[in-house]
Amino acid sequence: MASSMSRRDWLKASTLLTSGFTFLSGPLTSVAAPASPANMEGSKFLTEREFYRQEIPDLKARLFANENPFGPSDKAKQAIIDSLAKSYQYPFMDIAAMIDKITAYEGLKPNMVLMSSGSSPILHGAANYYCKPGDSVVTADPSYADLPTHAEDFKAKWIKVPLTKEFSLDLDAMEKAIDSTTKLVYICNPNNPTATIVDAAKLKDFCERVSKKVMVFVDEAYIDYLPDPEKTTLIESVKKGQNIIVARTFSKLYGFAGLRIGYMVAQPKTVELLEPYCVGRIGISGPSIKAAIASYRDKEFLAEALKKTMASKEFLYKTLKDEGYSYIPSSANFVMFEIKMDGQRFVNEMMKRGVGVRFWEFNNKHWCRISIGRMDEMEAFAAAFKELS
Ligand code: PLP
């Protein structure tokens, strides 16, 4: 099994599943967590594939998938309703119209953009194209594991580089970890599950240097949560001709996780090479692309969603502080904090109380990742958490 859990952990988790309980799992208020040698084994968690194999019951608070409950926008919903009558048609022209919108905003050529149903098909396609037996992919650890999990499916090696003491990507160590087998370096910024960011200038320098040797994949799923995404994005570096793939999704701040729209930006040659490996435009539904066109760069909606996310996040920070817990300050719509009991038990106890969260194990500690939801969901979390902490 291509998994970050040991077989024993997985069996333990599966036993929980079949025993009738179906869920597994300001300034750094500061979690002292230096990268330890034990950390070199890599973090433990359920991969996306393992996690979503579970039955997930109705919950008071669905805080396990980094979705945005404040979306999609009203304009997007109306566009879906308006599009239904013509949904017998393939949406080819609408996909072209969406690419026009993206290229006009970003200053790109149309052949530098590949649309797909969410960004996952792009992550999977890149793993498929770049990672053959004997190849390797370098990632931070913990980071979003979907691409390297697929790389392992294709028998490539996953080289995991621990985060820095500040829980940020250790770009120097990642660069050192690249060897002659490395075909892809995966960067997630902001990083999932820690919601930390790397210094934009440092990342740009890293990409400029490293992309001369090996393809760099920059996953910007959460970039819309930053105050200045334009300063952070690597799209500018793609425009300079660098060998970088940038993945974007509507699943997060746009609230489209169930509608499935994403895209990649890369050199025309890379787009051409990857297209056969990704389920690209044919995986996109007509109503979804109409909704994306209606809400792309909708400043008012995006600002409102951000404001509500921040209010819920502040409430969460206060809850954690009041209970004597520290957390990693978040630059996205989720927060990671250290828990004081076994992670699996914590997740199960929260689930019994109608609150879905996830857990990770790294630096010899157990951590909860909680997504930012509506205020009523954060209140449900707080009530359950107070019973456990
Ligand atoms: N990249 C990151 C970092 C994610 O956290 C996720 C989903 O949670 C994805 C990509 C995939 O999202 P989607 O396929 O919905 O675009």
GROMACS .gro file of C-alpha atoms and ligand atoms in nm:
model
  405
    1MET     CA    1   0.000   0.000   0.000
    2ALA     CA    2   0.137   0.340  -0.095
    3SER     CA    3   0.080   0.505   0.236
    4SER     CA    4   0.237   0.724   0.497
    5MET     CA    5   0.102   0.500   0.769
    6SER     CA    6   0.262   0.173   0.862
    7ARG     CA    7   0.057  -0.139   0.787
    8ARG     CA    8   0.000  -0.181   1.162
    9ASP     CA    9  -0.132   0.175   1.194
   10TRP     CA   10  -0.357   0.117   0.899
   11LEU     CA   11  -0.494  -0.206   1.047
   12LYS     CA   12  -0.558  -0.022   1.372
   13ALA     CA   13  -0.743   0.248   1.181
   14SER     CA   14  -0.939  -0.008   0.982
   15THR     CA   15  -1.042  -0.182   1.302
   16LEU     CA   16  -1.181   0.145   1.426
   17LEU     CA   17  -1.369   0.180   1.103
   18THR     CA   18  -1.529  -0.159   1.124
   19SER     CA   19  -1.605  -0.128   1.494
   20GLY     CA   20  -1.889   0.105   1.407
   21PHE     CA   21  -1.701   0.429   1.441
   22THR     CA   22  -1.616   0.555   1.102
   23PHE     CA   23  -1.373   0.840   1.127
   24LEU     CA   24  -1.000   0.864   1.148
   25SER     CA   25  -0.879   1.062   1.144
   26GLY     CA   26  -0.021   3.534   1.719
   27PRO     CA   27   0.325   3.478   1.706
   28LEU     CA   28   0.386   3.115   1.735
   29THR     CA   29   0.217   3.077   2.071
   30SER     CA   30   0.492   2.875   2.048
   31VAL     CA   31   0.523   2.514   1.972
   32ALA     CA   32   0.885   2.422   2.029
   33ALA     CA   33   0.941   2.154   1.771
   34PRO     CA   34   1.287   2.122   1.629
   35ALA     CA   35   1.326   1.875   1.347
   36SER     CA   36   1.445   1.562   1.525
   37PRO     CA   37   1.620   1.258   1.378
   38ALA     CA   38   1.301   1.058   1.433
   39ASN     CA   39   1.134   1.301   1.201
   40MET     CA   40   1.353   1.166   0.920
   41GLU     CA   41   1.126   0.862   0.903
   42GLY     CA   42   0.856   1.096   0.788
   43SER     CA   43   0.525   1.206   0.928
   44LYS     CA   44   0.233   0.969   0.979
   45PHE     CA   45  -0.117   1.045   0.859
   46LEU     CA   46  -0.391   0.909   0.643
   47THR     CA   47  -0.340   0.990   0.276
   48GLU     CA   48  -0.625   1.159   0.089
   49ARG     CA   49  -0.712   0.824  -0.066
   50GLU     CA   50  -0.725   0.647   0.269
   51PHE     CA   51  -0.914   0.927   0.435
   52TYR     CA   52  -1.192   0.948   0.178
   53ARG     CA   53  -1.239   0.571   0.172
   54GLN     CA   54  -1.410   0.612   0.507
   55GLU     CA   55  -1.777   0.657   0.564
   56ILE     CA   56  -1.825   1.010   0.691
   57PRO     CA   57  -2.151   1.071   0.875
   58ASP     CA   58  -2.346   1.397   0.890
   59LEU     CA   59  -2.163   1.635   1.121
   60LYS     CA   60  -2.231   1.952   1.314
   61ALA     CA   61  -1.892   2.078   1.199
   62ARG     CA   62  -1.720   1.953   0.883
   63LEU     CA   63  -1.368   2.073   0.947
   64PHE     CA   64  -1.153   1.804   0.784
   65ALA     CA   65  -1.120   1.901   0.414
   66ASN     CA   66  -1.019   2.270   0.404
   67GLU     CA   67  -1.338   2.360   0.218
   68ASN     CA   68  -1.481   2.710   0.214
   69PRO     CA   69  -1.837   2.705   0.351
   70PHE     CA   70  -1.881   3.073   0.253
   71GLY     CA   71  -1.883   2.984  -0.116
   72PRO     CA   72  -1.963   2.947  -0.395
   73SER     CA   73  -2.075   3.302  -0.467
   74ASP     CA   74  -2.435   3.393  -0.553
   75LYS     CA   75  -2.318   3.482  -0.904
   76ALA     CA   76  -2.172   3.133  -0.942
   77LYS     CA   77  -2.493   2.970  -0.818
   78GLN     CA   78  -2.705   3.177  -1.059
   79ALA     CA   79  -2.474   3.087  -1.348
   80ILE     CA   80  -2.526   2.718  -1.268
   81ILE     CA   81  -2.904   2.757  -1.273
   82ASP     CA   82  -2.889   2.953  -1.601
   83SER     CA   83  -2.663   2.694  -1.762
   84LEU     CA   84  -2.878   2.389  -1.693
   85ALA     CA   85  -3.092   2.415  -2.007
   86LYS     CA   86  -2.782   2.388  -2.225
   87SER     CA   87  -2.606   2.128  -2.016
   88TYR     CA   88  -2.664   1.869  -2.291
   89GLN     CA   89  -2.376   2.048  -2.474
   90TYR     CA   90  -2.002   1.986  -2.425
   91PRO     CA   91  -1.864   2.306  -2.272
   92PHE     CA   92  -1.567   2.354  -2.510
   93MET     CA   93  -1.634   2.721  -2.587
   94ASP     CA   94  -1.683   2.804  -2.219
   95ILE     CA   95  -1.350   2.646  -2.132
   96ALA     CA   96  -1.185   2.865  -2.398
   97ALA     CA   97  -1.366   3.168  -2.248
   98MET     CA   98  -1.235   3.080  -1.902
   99ILE     CA   99  -0.880   3.046  -2.035
  100ASP     CA  100  -0.922   3.391  -2.195
  101LYS     CA  101  -1.019   3.536  -1.856
  102ILE     CA  102  -0.719   3.380  -1.682
  103THR     CA  103  -0.471   3.481  -1.952
  104ALA     CA  104  -0.606   3.837  -1.964
  105TYR     CA  105  -0.572   3.871  -1.585
  106GLU     CA  106  -0.231   3.704  -1.555
  107GLY     CA  107  -0.078   3.827  -1.882
  108LEU     CA  108  -0.025   3.476  -2.022
  109LYS     CA  109  -0.060   3.313  -2.363
  110PRO     CA  110  -0.353   3.067  -2.394
  111ASN     CA  111  -0.117   2.775  -2.463
  112MET     CA  112   0.035   2.823  -2.117
  113VAL     CA  113  -0.288   2.722  -1.938
  114LEU     CA  114  -0.444   2.378  -1.897
  115MET     CA  115  -0.789   2.366  -1.737
  116SER     CA  116  -0.906   2.064  -1.541
  117SER     CA  117  -1.169   1.946  -1.294
  118GLY     CA  118  -0.996   2.076  -0.981
  119SER     CA  119  -0.620   2.075  -0.950
  120SER     CA  120  -0.597   1.708  -0.844
  121PRO     CA  121  -0.590   1.577  -1.204
  122ILE     CA  122  -0.291   1.807  -1.263
  123LEU     CA  123  -0.108   1.678  -0.956
  124HIS     CA  124  -0.181   1.319  -1.058
  125GLY     CA  125  -0.085   1.386  -1.422
  126ALA     CA  126   0.249   1.539  -1.319
  127ALA     CA  127   0.324   1.239  -1.095
  128ASN     CA  128   0.232   1.008  -1.380
  129TYR     CA  129   0.442   1.189  -1.639
  130TYR     CA  130   0.754   1.262  -1.432
  131CYS     CA  131   0.777   0.966  -1.196
  132LYS     CA  132   0.879   0.628  -1.333
  133PRO     CA  133   1.046   0.340  -1.144
  134GLY     CA  134   1.388   0.457  -1.028
  135ASP     CA  135   1.294   0.827  -1.035
  136SER     CA  136   1.235   1.036  -0.726
  137VAL     CA  137   1.020   1.328  -0.616
  138VAL     CA  138   1.135   1.566  -0.341
  139THR     CA  139   0.875   1.719  -0.109
  140ALA     CA  140   0.862   1.883   0.232
  141ASP     CA  141   0.733   1.673   0.520
  142PRO     CA  142   0.461   1.707   0.625
  143SER     CA  143   0.315   1.855   0.311
  144TYR     CA  144   0.025   1.780   0.080
  145ALA     CA  145   0.083   1.415   0.000
  146ASP     CA  146  -0.137   1.355  -0.302
  147LEU     CA  147   0.125   1.404  -0.574
  148PRO     CA  148   0.401   1.200  -0.408
  149THR     CA  149   0.151   0.927  -0.314
  150HIS     CA  150   0.074   0.893  -0.685
  151ALA     CA  151   0.445   0.901  -0.763
  152GLU     CA  152   0.487   0.603  -0.531
  153ASP     CA  153   0.207   0.425  -0.719
  154PHE     CA  154   0.430   0.453  -1.025
  155LYS     CA  155   0.718   0.306  -0.819
  156ALA     CA  156   0.911   0.631  -0.786
  157LYS     CA  157   1.088   0.719  -0.461
  158TRP     CA  158   0.942   0.986  -0.233
  159ILE     CA  159   1.218   1.191  -0.068
  160LYS     CA  160   1.074   1.369   0.238
  161VAL     CA  161   1.250   1.677   0.376
  162PRO     CA  162   1.150   1.787   0.730
  163LEU     CA  163   1.015   2.137   0.783
  164THR     CA  164   1.221   2.404   0.959
  165LYS     CA  165   1.181   2.481   1.330
  166GLU     CA  166   0.922   2.741   1.226
  167PHE     CA  167   0.726   2.470   1.041
  168SER     CA  168   0.805   2.625   0.706
  169LEU     CA  169   0.948   2.453   0.395
  170ASP     CA  170   1.324   2.407   0.434
  171LEU     CA  171   1.420   2.516   0.082
  172ASP     CA  172   1.796   2.476   0.143
  173ALA     CA  173   1.752   2.118   0.264
  174MET     CA  174   1.513   2.044  -0.023
  175GLU     CA  175   1.769   2.165  -0.273
  176LYS     CA  176   2.036   1.947  -0.112
  177ALA     CA  177   1.803   1.645  -0.126
  178ILE     CA  178   1.782   1.660  -0.507
  179ASP     CA  179   1.993   1.391  -0.668
  180SER     CA  180   2.041   1.245  -1.014
  181THR     CA  181   1.716   1.044  -0.982
  182THR     CA  182   1.500   1.348  -0.900
  183LYS     CA  183   1.250   1.438  -1.171
  184LEU     CA  184   1.019   1.665  -0.976
  185VAL     CA  185   1.031   1.894  -0.674
  186TYR     CA  186   0.691   1.960  -0.518
  187ILE     CA  187   0.638   2.286  -0.330
  188CYS     CA  188   0.311   2.362  -0.153
  189ASN     CA  189   0.285   2.730  -0.059
  190PRO     CA  190   0.098   2.797   0.169
  191ASN     CA  191   0.181   2.449   0.291
  192ASN     CA  192  -0.088   2.198   0.376
  193PRO     CA  193  -0.116   2.080   0.660
  194THR     CA  194   0.081   2.350   0.848
  195ALA     CA  195  -0.067   2.662   0.673
  196THR     CA  196   0.281   2.820   0.677
  197ILE     CA  197   0.440   3.018   0.395
  198VAL     CA  198   0.794   3.053   0.268
  199ASP     CA  199   0.960   3.384   0.198
  200ALA     CA  200   0.848   3.477  -0.155
  201ALA     CA  201   1.187   3.613  -0.267
  202LYS     CA  202   1.365   3.304  -0.137
  203LEU     CA  203   1.118   3.076  -0.313
  204LYS     CA  204   1.161   3.265  -0.641
  205ASP     CA  205   1.542   3.234  -0.616
  206PHE     CA  206   1.507   2.865  -0.533
  207CYS     CA  207   1.278   2.805  -0.833
  208GLU     CA  208   1.502   2.998  -1.070
  209ARG     CA  209   1.805   2.788  -0.970
  210VAL     CA  210   1.642   2.449  -0.925
  211SER     CA  211   1.421   2.466  -1.235
  212LYS     CA  212   1.736   2.469  -1.447
  213LYS     CA  213   1.803   2.112  -1.325
  214VAL     CA  214   1.461   1.966  -1.255
  215MET     CA  215   1.091   2.051  -1.294
  216VAL     CA  216   0.950   2.244  -0.997
  217PHE     CA  217   0.581   2.199  -0.924
  218VAL     CA  218   0.437   2.483  -0.714
  219ASP     CA  219   0.095   2.410  -0.568
  220GLU     CA  220  -0.079   2.742  -0.497
  221ALA     CA  221  -0.413   2.595  -0.382
  222TYR     CA  222  -0.432   2.834  -0.084
  223ILE     CA  223  -0.264   3.142  -0.234
  224ASP     CA  224  -0.592   3.337  -0.247
  225TYR     CA  225  -0.589   3.347   0.135
  226LEU     CA  226  -0.273   3.561   0.137
  227PRO     CA  227  -0.303   3.938   0.155
  228ASP     CA  228  -0.077   3.972  -0.152
  229PRO     CA  229  -0.108   3.665  -0.378
  230GLU     CA  230   0.039   3.859  -0.672
  231LYS     CA  231   0.366   3.907  -0.482
  232THR     CA  232   0.385   3.540  -0.390
  233THR     CA  233   0.275   3.356  -0.703
  234LEU     CA  234   0.531   3.180  -0.921
  235ILE     CA  235   0.329   3.263  -1.233
  236GLU     CA  236   0.565   3.558  -1.284
  237SER     CA  237   0.858   3.315  -1.298
  238VAL     CA  238   0.675   3.098  -1.554
  239LYS     CA  239   0.630   3.415  -1.762
  240LYS     CA  240   1.009   3.463  -1.750
  241GLY     CA  241   1.044   3.124  -1.920
  242GLN     CA  242   1.133   2.913  -1.616
  243ASN     CA  243   1.068   2.540  -1.596
  244ILE     CA  244   0.792   2.559  -1.334
  245ILE     CA  245   0.438   2.423  -1.313
  246VAL     CA  246   0.196   2.632  -1.108
  247ALA     CA  247  -0.127   2.461  -0.999
  248ARG     CA  248  -0.430   2.668  -0.901
  249THR     CA  249  -0.774   2.564  -0.783
  250PHE     CA  250  -1.119   2.715  -0.736
  251SER     CA  251  -1.180   2.462  -0.456
  252LYS     CA  252  -1.062   2.684  -0.172
  253LEU     CA  253  -1.142   3.057  -0.149
  254TYR     CA  254  -1.388   3.037  -0.442
  255GLY     CA  255  -1.576   2.759  -0.258
  256PHE     CA  256  -1.582   2.522  -0.560
  257ALA     CA  257  -1.458   2.196  -0.401
  258GLY     CA  258  -1.771   2.016  -0.517
  259LEU     CA  259  -1.785   2.195  -0.854
  260ARG     CA  260  -1.431   2.091  -0.953
  261ILE     CA  261  -1.243   2.360  -1.144
  262GLY     CA  262  -0.865   2.403  -1.146
  263TYR     CA  263  -0.585   2.480  -1.387
  264MET     CA  264  -0.212   2.479  -1.435
  265VAL     CA  265   0.020   2.743  -1.576
  266ALA     CA  266   0.346   2.634  -1.739
  267GLN     CA  267   0.558   2.665  -2.051
  268PRO     CA  268   0.359   2.572  -2.367
  269LYS     CA  269   0.581   2.267  -2.417
  270THR     CA  270   0.509   2.144  -2.062
  271VAL     CA  271   0.134   2.196  -2.112
  272GLU     CA  272   0.153   1.991  -2.432
  273LEU     CA  273   0.352   1.713  -2.264
  274LEU     CA  274   0.127   1.690  -1.958
  275GLU     CA  275  -0.210   1.720  -2.132
  276PRO     CA  276  -0.233   1.349  -2.225
  277TYR     CA  277  -0.156   1.254  -1.863
  278CYS     CA  278  -0.422   1.474  -1.699
  279VAL     CA  279  -0.796   1.438  -1.735
  280GLY     CA  280  -0.809   1.791  -1.869
  281ARG     CA  281  -1.097   1.976  -2.027
  282ILE     CA  282  -1.311   1.666  -2.090
  283GLY     CA  283  -1.350   1.623  -1.713
  284ILE     CA  284  -1.505   1.970  -1.670
  285SER     CA  285  -1.883   2.010  -1.645
  286GLY     CA  286  -2.072   2.288  -1.827
  287PRO     CA  287  -2.244   2.433  -1.516
  288SER     CA  288  -1.914   2.436  -1.326
  289ILE     CA  289  -1.721   2.626  -1.591
  290LYS     CA  290  -2.006   2.877  -1.625
  291ALA     CA  291  -1.992   2.926  -1.248
  292ALA     CA  292  -1.615   2.975  -1.263
  293ILE     CA  293  -1.647   3.238  -1.537
  294ALA     CA  294  -1.913   3.418  -1.329
  295SER     CA  295  -1.702   3.432  -1.014
  296TYR     CA  296  -1.340   3.461  -1.134
  297ARG     CA  297  -1.172   3.757  -0.958
  298ASP     CA  298  -1.502   3.864  -0.798
  299LYS     CA  299  -1.335   4.102  -0.553
  300GLU     CA  300  -1.642   4.162  -0.341
  301PHE     CA  301  -1.716   3.793  -0.289
  302LEU     CA  302  -1.352   3.702  -0.225
  303ALA     CA  303  -1.308   3.983   0.030
  304GLU     CA  304  -1.624   3.880   0.214
  305ALA     CA  305  -1.522   3.512   0.225
  306LEU     CA  306  -1.179   3.615   0.357
  307LYS     CA  307  -1.336   3.835   0.625
  308LYS     CA  308  -1.561   3.555   0.749
  309THR     CA  309  -1.269   3.311   0.744
  310MET     CA  310  -1.059   3.550   0.953
  311ALA     CA  311  -1.339   3.599   1.208
  312SER     CA  312  -1.377   3.221   1.252
  313LYS     CA  313  -0.999   3.182   1.272
  314GLU     CA  314  -0.969   3.446   1.544
  315PHE     CA  315  -1.242   3.265   1.740
  316LEU     CA  316  -1.049   2.940   1.704
  317TYR     CA  317  -0.720   3.100   1.815
  318LYS     CA  318  -0.894   3.234   2.127
  319THR     CA  319  -1.052   2.897   2.204
  320LEU     CA  320  -0.714   2.726   2.179
  321LYS     CA  321  -0.537   2.990   2.390
  322ASP     CA  322  -0.809   2.981   2.657
  323GLU     CA  323  -0.765   2.604   2.687
  324GLY     CA  324  -0.386   2.639   2.715
  325TYR     CA  325  -0.300   2.509   2.367
  326SER     CA  326  -0.050   2.652   2.123
  327TYR     CA  327  -0.095   2.660   1.747
  328ILE     CA  328   0.098   2.732   1.432
  329PRO     CA  329  -0.013   3.076   1.302
  330SER     CA  330  -0.200   3.013   0.980
  331SER     CA  331  -0.179   3.175   0.637
  332ALA     CA  332  -0.468   2.971   0.498
  333ASN     CA  333  -0.813   2.839   0.590
  334PHE     CA  334  -0.690   2.577   0.836
  335VAL     CA  335  -0.484   2.567   1.154
  336MET     CA  336  -0.254   2.306   1.300
  337PHE     CA  337  -0.213   2.269   1.673
  338GLU     CA  338  -0.041   2.025   1.902
  339ILE     CA  339  -0.272   1.790   2.089
  340LYS     CA  340  -0.221   1.647   2.432
  341MET     CA  341  -0.355   1.300   2.367
  342ASP     CA  342  -0.318   1.034   2.103
  343GLY     CA  343  -0.421   1.185   1.768
  344GLN     CA  344  -0.641   0.896   1.667
  345ARG     CA  345  -0.825   0.906   1.996
  346PHE     CA  346  -0.867   1.281   1.972
  347VAL     CA  347  -1.018   1.258   1.624
  348ASN     CA  348  -1.251   0.980   1.732
  349GLU     CA  349  -1.364   1.166   2.044
  350MET     CA  350  -1.429   1.480   1.838
  351MET     CA  351  -1.622   1.275   1.586
  352LYS     CA  352  -1.843   1.130   1.860
  353ARG     CA  353  -1.932   1.492   1.933
  354GLY     CA  354  -2.018   1.566   1.568
  355VAL     CA  355  -1.695   1.746   1.479
  356GLY     CA  356  -1.472   1.622   1.196
  357VAL     CA  357  -1.100   1.710   1.205
  358ARG     CA  358  -0.780   1.529   1.101
  359PHE     CA  359  -0.456   1.443   1.273
  360TRP     CA  360  -0.088   1.412   1.184
  361GLU     CA  361   0.207   1.273   1.372
  362PHE     CA  362   0.548   1.439   1.327
  363ASN     CA  363   0.839   1.565   1.539
  364ASN     CA  364   0.732   1.294   1.786
  365LYS     CA  365   0.410   1.482   1.854
  366HIS     CA  366   0.047   1.449   1.761
  367TRP     CA  367  -0.121   1.737   1.581
  368CYS     CA  368  -0.473   1.828   1.484
  369ARG     CA  369  -0.547   2.005   1.157
  370ILE     CA  370  -0.874   2.189   1.177
  371SER     CA  371  -1.029   2.367   0.878
  372ILE     CA  372  -1.187   2.706   0.927
  373GLY     CA  373  -1.564   2.679   0.900
  374ARG     CA  374  -1.870   2.890   0.971
  375MET     CA  375  -1.892   3.042   1.319
  376ASP     CA  376  -2.152   2.783   1.428
  377GLU     CA  377  -1.906   2.510   1.328
  378MET     CA  378  -1.624   2.672   1.524
  379GLU     CA  379  -1.857   2.698   1.824
  380ALA     CA  380  -1.943   2.328   1.791
  381PHE     CA  381  -1.568   2.257   1.784
  382ALA     CA  382  -1.510   2.477   2.092
  383ALA     CA  383  -1.783   2.302   2.292
  384ALA     CA  384  -1.649   1.956   2.205
  385PHE     CA  385  -1.288   2.062   2.261
  386LYS     CA  386  -1.361   2.199   2.609
  387GLU     CA  387  -1.493   1.857   2.709
  388LEU     CA  388  -1.169   1.693   2.600
  389SER     CA  389  -0.894   1.939   2.686
  390PLP     N1  390  -0.343   2.100  -0.344
  390PLP     C1  391  -0.357   2.117  -0.212
  390PLP     C2  392  -0.245   2.175  -0.134
  390PLP     C3  393  -0.475   2.079  -0.148
  390PLP     O1  394  -0.486   2.096  -0.015
  390PLP     C4  395  -0.579   2.024  -0.225
  390PLP     C5  396  -0.704   1.982  -0.161
  390PLP     O2  397  -0.726   1.989  -0.044
  390PLP     C6  398  -0.559   2.009  -0.362
  390PLP     C7  399  -0.440   2.049  -0.418
  390PLP     C8  400  -0.661   1.946  -0.452
  390PLP     O3  401  -0.775   2.018  -0.460
  390PLP     P1  402  -0.870   2.019  -0.586
  390PLP     O4  403  -0.851   1.893  -0.664
  390PLP     O5  404  -1.005   2.027  -0.526
  390PLP     O6  405  -0.831   2.138  -0.665
   0.00000   0.00000   0.00000
